[in-house]
XYZ file of C-alpha atoms in Angstrom:
344
model
C -57.508 14.197 -30.480
C -57.331 10.890 -28.449
C -54.798 11.209 -25.477
C -53.690 7.839 -25.241
C -52.051 8.054 -29.214
C -50.855 11.732 -28.175
C -48.690 10.194 -24.878
C -48.041 6.968 -27.171
C -44.279 7.964 -28.248
C -43.506 8.922 -24.810
C -44.813 5.627 -23.391
C -42.996 3.725 -25.512
C -39.830 6.293 -25.130
C -39.832 5.117 -21.475
C -40.439 1.449 -21.878
C -37.609 1.484 -24.292
C -35.342 2.890 -21.718
C -36.592 0.709 -19.041
C -35.925 -2.481 -20.824
C -32.440 -1.149 -21.694
C -31.355 -0.735 -17.857
C -33.231 -3.878 -17.363
C -30.726 -5.722 -19.728
C -27.725 -4.044 -18.950
C -26.438 -5.533 -15.567
C -24.988 -2.154 -13.299
C -21.708 -3.220 -11.051
C -20.683 -1.268 -8.352
C -17.399 -3.529 -8.561
C -15.834 -6.707 -10.013
C -15.640 -9.154 -7.750
C -13.968 -13.032 -7.976
C -11.473 -15.101 -7.706
C -8.079 -15.084 -9.277
C -6.929 -18.705 -9.712
C -4.522 -18.422 -12.601
C -1.022 -16.843 -12.044
C -0.255 -16.160 -15.943
C 0.400 -12.440 -17.303
C 1.064 -12.358 -20.987
C -0.595 -10.694 -23.912
C -3.250 -13.188 -23.702
C -4.042 -11.370 -20.298
C -6.703 -9.204 -21.566
C -10.508 -9.147 -21.031
C -12.255 -11.493 -23.524
C -14.762 -10.475 -25.790
C -16.883 -12.902 -28.441
C -16.714 -11.410 -31.808
C -19.128 -13.386 -32.807
C -21.728 -11.620 -30.625
C -23.144 -7.738 -30.595
C -22.302 -7.474 -26.461
C -18.704 -6.343 -25.271
C -17.811 -9.040 -23.022
C -14.639 -7.275 -22.187
C -16.987 -5.313 -20.028
C -19.688 -7.491 -18.370
C -17.917 -7.874 -15.077
C -17.108 -11.538 -15.849
C -13.563 -12.070 -15.169
C -12.165 -13.951 -18.373
C -9.175 -13.432 -20.427
C -8.373 -14.217 -24.346
C -7.666 -17.931 -23.274
C -10.502 -17.850 -21.037
C -8.276 -17.656 -17.680
C -9.342 -15.616 -14.669
C -6.206 -13.545 -14.450
C -5.500 -9.868 -12.365
C -4.904 -8.225 -15.203
C -7.954 -9.123 -16.868
C -10.203 -8.479 -13.973
C -8.724 -4.988 -13.407
C -8.820 -4.120 -16.898
C -12.251 -5.410 -17.168
C -13.413 -3.250 -14.385
C -11.354 -0.248 -15.846
C -13.398 -0.190 -18.982
C -16.613 -0.391 -17.056
C -18.853 2.445 -16.020
C -18.850 4.504 -19.340
C -15.006 3.868 -19.231
C -14.921 5.472 -16.000
C -14.108 2.587 -14.013
C -15.578 0.503 -11.010
C -13.284 -1.185 -8.189
C -12.236 -4.862 -8.167
C -12.410 -6.928 -5.027
C -10.298 -9.741 -5.933
C -9.194 -12.960 -4.043
C -6.102 -14.284 -5.311
C -6.258 -17.854 -4.633
C -3.383 -18.588 -7.813
C 0.026 -19.895 -5.916
C 3.289 -19.200 -7.011
C 4.556 -16.151 -8.692
C 2.483 -13.831 -11.321
C 5.703 -12.366 -13.333
C 4.396 -8.899 -14.580
C 4.995 -8.899 -18.196
C 2.633 -6.121 -19.909
C 3.339 -2.990 -17.389
C 2.014 -1.913 -13.899
C -1.506 -2.650 -12.689
C -3.853 0.273 -12.162
C -6.742 -0.789 -10.179
C -9.893 1.969 -10.044
C -10.443 3.743 -6.683
C -11.875 1.567 -4.024
C -10.261 -1.565 -4.817
C -9.201 -4.152 -2.803
C -6.765 -6.674 -3.722
C -6.120 -9.773 -1.516
C -4.906 -13.365 -0.820
C -4.088 -15.928 1.423
C -2.425 -18.300 -0.944
C 1.149 -16.843 -0.494
C 1.031 -15.412 -4.282
C 3.982 -13.397 -5.032
C 4.149 -10.489 -7.748
C 7.570 -10.015 -9.488
C 8.239 -6.661 -11.145
C 11.108 -7.598 -12.683
C 9.764 -6.659 -16.125
C 8.501 -3.360 -15.272
C 9.381 -0.089 -13.024
C 6.180 -0.518 -10.724
C 3.382 -3.472 -9.848
C 0.576 -1.984 -8.432
C -0.662 1.665 -8.121
C -3.505 2.281 -5.955
C -5.457 5.733 -6.144
C -7.752 6.366 -2.956
C -9.621 3.895 -0.976
C -7.782 0.781 -1.775
C -6.766 -2.166 0.227
C -3.922 -4.114 -0.291
C -3.858 -7.643 1.963
C -1.677 -10.698 1.938
C 0.384 -10.272 -1.375
C 4.225 -10.229 -1.473
C 6.246 -8.423 -3.805
C 9.696 -8.663 -5.130
C 12.407 -6.806 -7.721
C 11.324 -3.819 -9.705
C 12.016 0.020 -9.000
C 8.877 1.236 -7.133
C 6.864 -2.315 -6.361
C 3.604 -0.802 -5.013
C 2.004 3.157 -4.689
C -0.832 4.247 -3.111
C -2.255 7.490 -2.901
C -4.959 8.402 0.013
C -6.967 6.356 2.436
C -5.656 3.126 1.836
C -4.803 0.212 3.994
C -1.996 -1.955 3.620
C -1.675 -5.095 5.887
C 0.190 -8.559 5.651
C 2.648 -8.026 2.517
C 5.990 -8.729 2.233
C 8.094 -6.020 0.248
C 11.577 -7.378 -0.835
C 14.623 -6.908 -3.220
C 13.241 -3.634 -5.011
C 15.968 -1.547 -6.641
C 14.864 1.462 -4.951
C 11.179 1.640 -2.740
C 9.079 -0.937 -1.567
C 6.149 0.821 -0.861
C 5.669 4.823 -1.741
C 2.868 6.628 -0.068
C 1.892 9.634 -1.484
C -1.137 10.870 -0.129
C -2.585 11.238 3.232
C -4.673 8.958 6.075
C -3.125 5.696 4.783
C -2.686 2.907 7.661
C 0.166 0.795 6.712
C 0.130 -2.335 8.948
C -1.633 -2.682 12.475
C -1.617 -5.526 15.142
C 1.642 -6.841 14.863
C 0.839 -10.262 15.707
C -1.882 -10.674 12.692
C -1.278 -7.518 10.392
C 2.314 -7.168 10.222
C 3.940 -5.829 6.762
C 7.561 -6.877 6.398
C 10.097 -4.281 4.133
C 13.430 -5.766 3.575
C 16.642 -5.525 1.012
C 15.450 -2.657 -0.681
C 17.872 -0.338 -2.563
C 16.633 2.819 -1.295
C 13.436 3.134 1.123
C 11.641 0.097 2.606
C 8.796 2.641 3.074
C 8.670 6.083 1.970
C 6.044 8.127 3.445
C 6.101 11.393 0.602
C 2.750 12.064 2.064
C 0.918 13.817 5.293
C -1.116 12.066 8.193
C -0.170 8.574 7.760
C -0.059 5.900 10.249
C 2.511 3.238 10.255
C 2.342 0.565 12.902
C 3.043 -3.101 13.969
C 5.394 -3.720 11.012
C 9.076 -5.062 10.588
C 11.294 -3.197 8.603
C 14.538 -4.945 7.838
C 13.871 -7.743 9.559
C 11.137 -10.387 10.086
C 9.578 -11.824 13.046
C 12.251 -14.077 13.215
C 14.550 -11.740 13.631
C 16.498 -12.303 10.294
C 19.105 -9.329 9.419
C 17.773 -8.370 6.031
C 18.052 -4.752 6.102
C 17.221 -1.707 3.503
C 19.195 1.409 2.965
C 16.361 3.491 4.571
C 13.769 1.564 6.560
C 10.881 4.280 6.752
C 12.350 7.930 4.600
C 9.650 10.835 5.557
C 9.595 13.645 3.759
C 5.979 14.661 4.668
C 4.145 15.800 7.821
C 1.970 15.136 10.565
C 2.780 11.266 10.239
C 2.744 8.879 13.184
C 5.302 5.897 13.138
C 4.453 3.397 15.913
C 1.341 3.161 18.377
C 0.133 3.991 21.710
C -0.116 0.235 22.284
C 2.990 -1.252 23.067
C 2.217 -4.456 21.156
C 1.797 -2.485 17.840
C 5.182 -0.681 17.645
C 7.094 -1.258 14.489
C 10.433 -3.229 14.811
C 13.002 -1.469 12.776
C 16.415 -3.081 12.667
C 19.328 -4.096 10.752
C 18.895 -0.731 8.420
C 21.687 1.901 7.195
C 19.464 4.078 8.828
C 16.338 2.979 10.633
C 14.186 6.321 10.213
C 15.032 9.426 8.341
C 13.115 12.239 8.322
C 14.338 14.774 5.835
C 12.939 17.834 4.742
C 14.049 20.948 2.599
C 15.126 24.292 3.557
C 11.723 25.960 2.784
C 9.279 23.528 4.818
C 11.127 20.706 6.152
C 9.605 17.440 7.075
C 7.646 18.298 10.496
C 5.215 17.508 12.823
C 5.849 13.748 12.789
C 5.948 11.574 16.044
C 7.579 8.584 16.745
C 6.393 6.426 19.589
C 6.539 3.066 20.776
C 8.740 1.730 18.339
C 11.654 -0.968 18.761
C 14.642 0.452 17.054
C 17.860 -1.298 17.041
C 19.114 -4.529 18.896
C 16.206 -4.231 21.533
C 15.582 -7.835 23.549
C 12.482 -7.247 25.077
C 9.758 -7.902 25.067
C 10.730 -10.474 22.471
C 11.689 -14.343 23.260
C 15.234 -15.146 24.059
C 14.994 -16.824 20.310
C 15.140 -13.624 18.635
C 18.046 -11.624 17.910
C 17.558 -8.391 15.950
C 20.441 -6.798 14.754
C 20.809 -3.030 15.280
C 20.582 -0.263 12.549
C 23.874 1.762 11.879
C 21.626 5.181 12.795
C 18.488 4.525 14.641
C 16.463 8.213 13.652
C 18.243 10.568 11.652
C 16.726 13.770 11.243
C 18.069 16.236 8.825
C 16.228 19.808 8.233
C 13.678 18.507 10.208
C 11.286 20.575 12.378
C 8.882 19.615 15.020
C 9.198 16.282 14.954
C 8.486 14.547 18.195
C 10.678 11.133 19.402
C 8.869 9.921 22.603
C 5.809 10.654 24.526
C 3.124 12.779 23.849
C 2.974 16.208 25.370
C 2.754 17.123 28.796
C -0.873 17.932 29.105
C -1.514 14.694 28.062
C -1.216 12.709 31.617
C -1.839 8.947 30.278
C 1.240 6.545 30.019
C 2.545 5.797 26.563
C 5.116 3.387 25.459
C 8.536 4.647 24.806
C 10.518 4.107 21.948
C 13.191 1.406 22.525
C 16.238 2.408 20.889
C 19.000 -0.126 21.593
C 22.624 -1.050 20.349
C 22.373 0.988 17.148
C 26.042 0.582 15.862
C 26.730 4.262 14.991
C 24.318 6.285 16.736
C 20.726 5.869 18.280
C 19.459 9.480 17.055
C 21.231 12.121 14.717
C 20.370 15.431 14.472
C 21.842 16.630 11.607
C 22.002 20.266 9.483
C 19.951 21.759 6.892
C 20.950 21.497 3.231
C 23.166 24.706 3.650
C 24.655 23.667 6.834
C 23.860 26.749 8.647
C 21.904 25.884 11.639
C 20.330 23.038 13.830
C 16.574 22.486 13.362
C 14.587 21.849 16.307
C 13.492 18.617 17.737
C 10.826 18.097 20.269
């Protein structure tokens, strides 16, 4: 038997497989510009019925009306990779407001959504605007209205965003190792006018620094019911660099750490923040208003307010807790009122 003909079927099969791979583009992510602020029944990925290809998963951002909309991009990416999805890297250049009418947006893990145009996403018609999974980045996007505006899971970064006028929460952090904010001059988030929590930390080991909570960089009195509400453990509120502490003002409760009678919200560190009507180091033209209560601890164990343990001999910034109208720090009882939890 001629060996050339014996192996011919395998050669043909290998050639077909390689040709198929070459003809099908492999996308690690969907990258593009979002220049249309629409969100309607036509904002889903375009597929040409006259071709055998499925253009709705070709990685090209285009909705049913040939617009580059955020929902078309995220939906397109979610359908790729055999339905497992790929991340998006989206620069929103559209201006004005994206009013969501088709429900929340669910980017695939590893996605980045950013803007320098001042875009606002309005969640009035949906309970949530965006739900991130892991390793996401949200940068320079503003959110208004809705119930729970943005949720993140783990290893996400949120900076230069504004969260305002939610009925309940602005940003909910469910997982761990997220960074919320950064350098206060260039990366601050702002949280204000929330019916419940500006920032809700459900998860553990997150870092919140350099944000304006209940106010803005001009000292405007805007307020939340709770500026930061913490149920988790091992979170750091503030920074070892004085210029990166959070400014927490005009809230009913600036920071509330509240656990349950079994585990408590424990091992959180609050350091280097400006809580209340702090005068320094801000210009004389800026006047922050105090919270009703600066820091509240209820059924909270081993949380530390202030400097690191004595074994650390380096100098670190203190919290400035100033002119809060009822109390600077309130240490409450557990849920059944039987004992007082320890605070270090």
